[in-house]
C-alpha atoms as a printed R data frame, in Angstrom:
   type eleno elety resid chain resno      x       y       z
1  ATOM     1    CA   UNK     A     1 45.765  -9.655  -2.429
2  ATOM     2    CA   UNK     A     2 43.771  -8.522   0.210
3  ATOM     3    CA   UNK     A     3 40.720  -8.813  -2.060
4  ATOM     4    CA   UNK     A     4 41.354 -12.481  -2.243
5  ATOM     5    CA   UNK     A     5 42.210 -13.209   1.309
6  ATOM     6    CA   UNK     A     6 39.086 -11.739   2.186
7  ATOM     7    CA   UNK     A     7 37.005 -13.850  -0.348
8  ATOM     8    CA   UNK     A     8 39.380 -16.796   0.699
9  ATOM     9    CA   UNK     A     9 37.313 -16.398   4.126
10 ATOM    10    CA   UNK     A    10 34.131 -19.252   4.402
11 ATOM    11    CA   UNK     A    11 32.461 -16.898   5.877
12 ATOM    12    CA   UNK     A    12 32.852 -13.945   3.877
13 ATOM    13    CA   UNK     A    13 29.770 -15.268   1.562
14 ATOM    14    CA   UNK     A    14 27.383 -15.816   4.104
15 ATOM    15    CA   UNK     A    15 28.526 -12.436   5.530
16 ATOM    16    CA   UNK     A    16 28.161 -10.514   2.752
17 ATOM    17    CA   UNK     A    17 25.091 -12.663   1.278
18 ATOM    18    CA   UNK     A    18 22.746 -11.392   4.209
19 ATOM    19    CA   UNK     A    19 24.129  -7.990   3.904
20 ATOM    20    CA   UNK     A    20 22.643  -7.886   0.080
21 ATOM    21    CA   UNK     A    21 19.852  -9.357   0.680
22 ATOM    22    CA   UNK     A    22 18.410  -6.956   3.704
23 ATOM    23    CA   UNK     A    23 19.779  -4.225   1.280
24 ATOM    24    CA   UNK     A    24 17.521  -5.595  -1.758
25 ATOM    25    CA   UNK     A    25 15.010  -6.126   0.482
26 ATOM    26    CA   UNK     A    26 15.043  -2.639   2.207
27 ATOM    27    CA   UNK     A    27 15.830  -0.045   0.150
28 ATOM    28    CA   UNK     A    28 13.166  -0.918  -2.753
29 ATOM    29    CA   UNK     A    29 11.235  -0.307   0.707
30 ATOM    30    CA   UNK     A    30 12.433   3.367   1.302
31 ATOM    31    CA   UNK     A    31 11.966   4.272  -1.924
32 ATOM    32    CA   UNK     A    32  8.612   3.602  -2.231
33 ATOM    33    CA   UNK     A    33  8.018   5.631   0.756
34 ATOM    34    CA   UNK     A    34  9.813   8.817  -0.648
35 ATOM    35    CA   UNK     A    35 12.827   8.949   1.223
36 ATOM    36    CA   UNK     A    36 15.646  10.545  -0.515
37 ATOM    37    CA   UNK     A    37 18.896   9.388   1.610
38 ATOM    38    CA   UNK     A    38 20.170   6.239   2.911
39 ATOM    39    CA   UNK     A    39 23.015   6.137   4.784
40 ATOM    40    CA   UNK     A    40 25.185   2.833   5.431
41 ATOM    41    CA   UNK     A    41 28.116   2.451   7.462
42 ATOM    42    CA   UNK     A    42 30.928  -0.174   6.940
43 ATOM    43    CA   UNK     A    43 33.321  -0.731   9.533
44 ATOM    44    CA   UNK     A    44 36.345  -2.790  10.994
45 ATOM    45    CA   UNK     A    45 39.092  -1.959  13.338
46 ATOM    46    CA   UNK     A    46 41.034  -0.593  10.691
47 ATOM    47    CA   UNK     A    47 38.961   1.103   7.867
48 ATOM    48    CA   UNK     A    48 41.269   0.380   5.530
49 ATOM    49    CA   UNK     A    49 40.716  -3.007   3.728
50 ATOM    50    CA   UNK     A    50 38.221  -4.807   5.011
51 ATOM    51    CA   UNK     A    51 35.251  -2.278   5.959
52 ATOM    52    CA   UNK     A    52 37.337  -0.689   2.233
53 ATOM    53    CA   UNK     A    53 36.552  -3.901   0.016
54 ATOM    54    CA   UNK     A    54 33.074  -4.143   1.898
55 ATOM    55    CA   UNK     A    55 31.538  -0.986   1.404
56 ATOM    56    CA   UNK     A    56 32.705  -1.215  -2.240
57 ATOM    57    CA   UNK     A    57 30.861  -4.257  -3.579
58 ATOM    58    CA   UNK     A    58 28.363  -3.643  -1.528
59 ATOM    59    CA   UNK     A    59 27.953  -0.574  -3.238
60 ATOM    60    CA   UNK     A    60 27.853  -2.495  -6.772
61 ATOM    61    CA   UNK     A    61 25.083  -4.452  -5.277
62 ATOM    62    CA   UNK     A    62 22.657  -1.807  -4.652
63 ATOM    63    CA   UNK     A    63 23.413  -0.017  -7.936
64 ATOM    64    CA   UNK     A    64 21.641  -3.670  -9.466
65 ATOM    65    CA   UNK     A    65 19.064  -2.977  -7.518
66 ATOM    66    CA   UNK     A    66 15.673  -2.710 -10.191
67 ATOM    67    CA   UNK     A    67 13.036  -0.774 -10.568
68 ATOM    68    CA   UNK     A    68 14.722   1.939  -7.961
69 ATOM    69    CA   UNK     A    69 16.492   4.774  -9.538
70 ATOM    70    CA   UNK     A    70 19.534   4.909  -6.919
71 ATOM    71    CA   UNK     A    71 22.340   6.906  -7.093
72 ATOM    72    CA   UNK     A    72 25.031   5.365  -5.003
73 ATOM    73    CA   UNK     A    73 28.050   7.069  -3.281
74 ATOM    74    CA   UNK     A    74 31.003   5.398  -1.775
75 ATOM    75    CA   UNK     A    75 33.179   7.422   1.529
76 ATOM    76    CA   UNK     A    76 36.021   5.638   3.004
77 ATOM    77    CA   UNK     A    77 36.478   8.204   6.047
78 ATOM    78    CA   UNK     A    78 39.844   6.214   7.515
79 ATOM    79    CA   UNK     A    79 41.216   5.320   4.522
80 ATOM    80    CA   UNK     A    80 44.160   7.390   4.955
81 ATOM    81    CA   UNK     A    81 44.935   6.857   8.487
């Protein structure tokens, strides 16, 4: 549900459309110039669907990433709150 009332949003593709693509665009970027860690925070006032459902498909985006060998991890720090 709250998958789909996110997606339901018009703006959630534009939104999340620019997100990917300064992702794609950056982190091919870092790699090339050695560095190891990239760190990416997701938030809302909440941290618990939203900034939640964010952080994971963005996360599925960057592991499509080519060509970079990423290993992706995913914290939800207020999840529980």
């Amino acid at each position: 549900q709250v998958q789909e009332f996110i997606q339901g949003d018009e703006k959630w593709p534009v939104f999340f459309s620019k997100i990917v693509d300064l992702m794609k665009t950056t982190i091919p970027y870092y790699y090339e110039e050695g560095k190891h860690y990239l760190h990416i925070g997701v938030g809302c006032t909440g941290g618990q669907h939203r900034s939640v459902f964010t952080a994971e498909k963005l996360a599925d985006e960057i592991r499509k990433i080519k060509d970079t060998p990423i290993s992706v991890s995913v914290e939800h720090r207020d999840i529980s709150k």
